[in-house]
C-alpha cells in the first residue's frame, strides 16, 4: 500500500517532475510489480501438490515435475522475479545518483 501511495503522491505533486523523481517513480513501479510477483509465486506454490516438485537436499537440483499445466507454468514464470527486481534497483540507483549530482551542483 505504501508504494501505491507514493506513486499516487508523486503523480499529483507538480514539484517532483525532475529526472531523479522520474527514475524514483519507475523504481517504485518495478518494486510494486516485484512484490505482486512474489505474492503470486507464494500463492501458486501453496496450490501445487507436493508431487509437483522434486526437492532434494541440494537446492540446485530442484525441479518442477510434469505434466505441466497452466498453474505449474505460472509458478515457473513467477520465479523469474529478477526480471523485475534488477530494473527496480537500477532505477533506484539512477535516482539516487541524480539526486546526489543535483545536490553537489548547488
PDB file of C-alpha atoms in Angstrom:
ATOM      1  CA  UNK A   1       0.000   0.000   0.000  1.00  0.00           C
ATOM      2  CA  UNK A   2       2.884   2.373   0.746  1.00  0.00           C
ATOM      3  CA  UNK A   3       4.253   2.045  -2.777  1.00  0.00           C
ATOM      4  CA  UNK A   4       0.841   2.808  -4.268  1.00  0.00           C
ATOM      5  CA  UNK A   5       0.501   5.848  -2.004  1.00  0.00           C
ATOM      6  CA  UNK A   6       3.954   7.091  -3.008  1.00  0.00           C
ATOM      7  CA  UNK A   7       3.197   6.609  -6.692  1.00  0.00           C
ATOM      8  CA  UNK A   8      -0.084   8.495  -6.316  1.00  0.00           C
ATOM      9  CA  UNK A   9       1.540  11.295  -4.334  1.00  0.00           C
ATOM     10  CA  UNK A  10       4.402  11.660  -6.802  1.00  0.00           C
ATOM     11  CA  UNK A  11       1.981  11.720  -9.710  1.00  0.00           C
ATOM     12  CA  UNK A  12      -0.135  14.503  -8.188  1.00  0.00           C
ATOM     13  CA  UNK A  13       2.700  16.667  -6.856  1.00  0.00           C
ATOM     14  CA  UNK A  14       3.971  19.122  -9.508  1.00  0.00           C
ATOM     15  CA  UNK A  15       7.244  19.746  -7.640  1.00  0.00           C
ATOM     16  CA  UNK A  16       8.591  16.300  -8.439  1.00  0.00           C
ATOM     17  CA  UNK A  17       8.770  16.393 -12.247  1.00  0.00           C
ATOM     18  CA  UNK A  18      12.567  16.306 -12.449  1.00  0.00           C
ATOM     19  CA  UNK A  19      14.701  13.438 -13.704  1.00  0.00           C
ATOM     20  CA  UNK A  20      15.600  11.978 -10.261  1.00  0.00           C
ATOM     21  CA  UNK A  21      11.939  11.805  -9.278  1.00  0.00           C
ATOM     22  CA  UNK A  22      11.009  10.228 -12.600  1.00  0.00           C
ATOM     23  CA  UNK A  23      13.608   7.499 -12.002  1.00  0.00           C
ATOM     24  CA  UNK A  24      12.282   7.083  -8.473  1.00  0.00           C
ATOM     25  CA  UNK A  25       8.741   6.609  -9.792  1.00  0.00           C
ATOM     26  CA  UNK A  26       9.984   3.936 -12.228  1.00  0.00           C
ATOM     27  CA  UNK A  27      11.772   2.155  -9.385  1.00  0.00           C
ATOM     28  CA  UNK A  28       8.589   2.195  -7.286  1.00  0.00           C
ATOM     29  CA  UNK A  29       6.606   0.812 -10.214  1.00  0.00           C
ATOM     30  CA  UNK A  30       9.030  -2.096 -10.665  1.00  0.00           C
ATOM     31  CA  UNK A  31       9.186  -2.741  -6.907  1.00  0.00           C
ATOM     32  CA  UNK A  32       5.377  -2.905  -6.884  1.00  0.00           C
ATOM     33  CA  UNK A  33       5.397  -5.417  -9.743  1.00  0.00           C
ATOM     34  CA  UNK A  34       8.108  -7.395  -7.956  1.00  0.00           C
ATOM     35  CA  UNK A  35       6.001  -7.565  -4.764  1.00  0.00           C
ATOM     36  CA  UNK A  36       2.923  -8.691  -6.696  1.00  0.00           C
ATOM     37  CA  UNK A  37       5.001 -11.310  -8.474  1.00  0.00           C
ATOM     38  CA  UNK A  38       6.405 -12.613  -5.180  1.00  0.00           C
ATOM     39  CA  UNK A  39       2.926 -12.888  -3.677  1.00  0.00           C
ATOM     40  CA  UNK A  40       1.663 -14.749  -6.742  1.00  0.00           C
ATOM     41  CA  UNK A  41       4.640 -17.133  -6.580  1.00  0.00           C
ATOM     42  CA  UNK A  42       3.941 -17.947  -2.936  1.00  0.00           C
ATOM     43  CA  UNK A  43       0.229 -18.433  -3.569  1.00  0.00           C
ATOM     44  CA  UNK A  44       0.846 -20.756  -6.507  1.00  0.00           C
ATOM     45  CA  UNK A  45       3.476 -22.725  -4.588  1.00  0.00           C
ATOM     46  CA  UNK A  46       0.848 -23.431  -1.904  1.00  0.00           C
ATOM     47  CA  UNK A  47      -1.620 -24.553  -4.588  1.00  0.00           C
ATOM     48  CA  UNK A  48       0.751 -27.093  -6.109  1.00  0.00           C
ATOM     49  CA  UNK A  49       0.659 -30.630  -4.732  1.00  0.00           C
ATOM     50  CA  UNK A  50       3.832 -31.961  -3.112  1.00  0.00           C
ATOM     51  CA  UNK A  51       4.284 -34.368  -6.006  1.00  0.00           C
ATOM     52  CA  UNK A  52       4.680 -31.460  -8.447  1.00  0.00           C
ATOM     53  CA  UNK A  53       8.127 -30.526  -7.138  1.00  0.00           C
ATOM     54  CA  UNK A  54      11.313 -32.539  -6.868  1.00  0.00           C
ATOM     55  CA  UNK A  55      13.092 -31.106  -3.807  1.00  0.00           C
ATOM     56  CA  UNK A  56      16.330 -32.935  -2.974  1.00  0.00           C
ATOM     57  CA  UNK A  57      18.686 -31.521  -0.281  1.00  0.00           C
ATOM     58  CA  UNK A  58      20.761 -29.724  -2.937  1.00  0.00           C
ATOM     59  CA  UNK A  59      18.754 -26.607  -3.940  1.00  0.00           C
ATOM     60  CA  UNK A  60      20.431 -26.530  -7.374  1.00  0.00           C
ATOM     61  CA  UNK A  61      18.742 -29.812  -8.260  1.00  0.00           C
ATOM     62  CA  UNK A  62      15.164 -28.696  -7.532  1.00  0.00           C
ATOM     63  CA  UNK A  63      12.835 -29.377 -10.440  1.00  0.00           C
ATOM     64  CA  UNK A  64       9.237 -28.909 -11.475  1.00  0.00           C
ATOM     65  CA  UNK A  65       7.803 -32.264 -12.497  1.00  0.00           C
ATOM     66  CA  UNK A  66       5.389 -32.789 -15.375  1.00  0.00           C
ATOM     67  CA  UNK A  67       2.887 -32.949 -16.809  1.00  0.00           C
ATOM     68  CA  UNK A  68       2.795 -29.176 -16.995  1.00  0.00           C
ATOM     69  CA  UNK A  69      -0.489 -27.315 -16.698  1.00  0.00           C
ATOM     70  CA  UNK A  70      -1.211 -23.590 -16.500  1.00  0.00           C
ATOM     71  CA  UNK A  71      -0.656 -23.447 -12.713  1.00  0.00           C
ATOM     72  CA  UNK A  72       2.771 -25.034 -12.992  1.00  0.00           C
ATOM     73  CA  UNK A  73       3.717 -22.728 -15.852  1.00  0.00           C
ATOM     74  CA  UNK A  74       2.570 -19.692 -13.878  1.00  0.00           C
ATOM     75  CA  UNK A  75       4.508 -20.917 -10.838  1.00  0.00           C
ATOM     76  CA  UNK A  76       7.601 -21.326 -13.023  1.00  0.00           C
ATOM     77  CA  UNK A  77       7.301 -17.903 -14.676  1.00  0.00           C
ATOM     78  CA  UNK A  78       6.800 -16.088 -11.370  1.00  0.00           C
ATOM     79  CA  UNK A  79      10.198 -17.351 -10.242  1.00  0.00           C
ATOM     80  CA  UNK A  80      11.866 -15.061 -12.792  1.00  0.00           C
ATOM     81  CA  UNK A  81      11.391 -12.198 -10.350  1.00  0.00           C
ATOM     82  CA  UNK A  82      14.889 -10.909 -11.042  1.00  0.00           C
ATOM     83  CA  UNK A  83      13.471  -9.526 -14.297  1.00  0.00           C
ATOM     84  CA  UNK A  84      11.533  -7.065 -12.119  1.00  0.00           C
ATOM     85  CA  UNK A  85      13.947  -6.652  -9.216  1.00  0.00           C
ATOM     86  CA  UNK A  86      17.006  -5.685 -11.267  1.00  0.00           C
ATOM     87  CA  UNK A  87      15.297  -2.821 -13.152  1.00  0.00           C
ATOM     88  CA  UNK A  88      13.782  -1.598  -9.866  1.00  0.00           C
ATOM     89  CA  UNK A  89      17.192  -1.406  -8.253  1.00  0.00           C
ATOM     90  CA  UNK A  90      18.730   0.113 -11.392  1.00  0.00           C
ATOM     91  CA  UNK A  91      16.177   2.939 -11.439  1.00  0.00           C
ATOM     92  CA  UNK A  92      16.587   3.463  -7.696  1.00  0.00           C
ATOM     93  CA  UNK A  93      20.349   3.794  -8.124  1.00  0.00           C
ATOM     94  CA  UNK A  94      19.895   6.180 -11.057  1.00  0.00           C
ATOM     95  CA  UNK A  95      17.537   8.255  -8.952  1.00  0.00           C
ATOM     96  CA  UNK A  96      19.974   8.420  -6.044  1.00  0.00           C
ATOM     97  CA  UNK A  97      22.845   9.260  -8.396  1.00  0.00           C
ATOM     98  CA  UNK A  98      20.903  12.144  -9.951  1.00  0.00           C
ATOM     99  CA  UNK A  99      19.809  13.413  -6.536  1.00  0.00           C
ATOM    100  CA  UNK A 100      23.454  13.382  -5.422  1.00  0.00           C
ATOM    101  CA  UNK A 101      24.634  15.176  -8.570  1.00  0.00           C
ATOM    102  CA  UNK A 102      21.943  17.842  -8.305  1.00  0.00           C
ATOM    103  CA  UNK A 103      22.816  18.390  -4.632  1.00  0.00           C
ATOM    104  CA  UNK A 104      26.525  18.794  -5.418  1.00  0.00           C
ATOM    105  CA  UNK A 105      25.861  21.192  -8.311  1.00  0.00           C
ATOM    106  CA  UNK A 106      24.123  23.693  -5.990  1.00  0.00           C
TER     107      UNK A 106
END
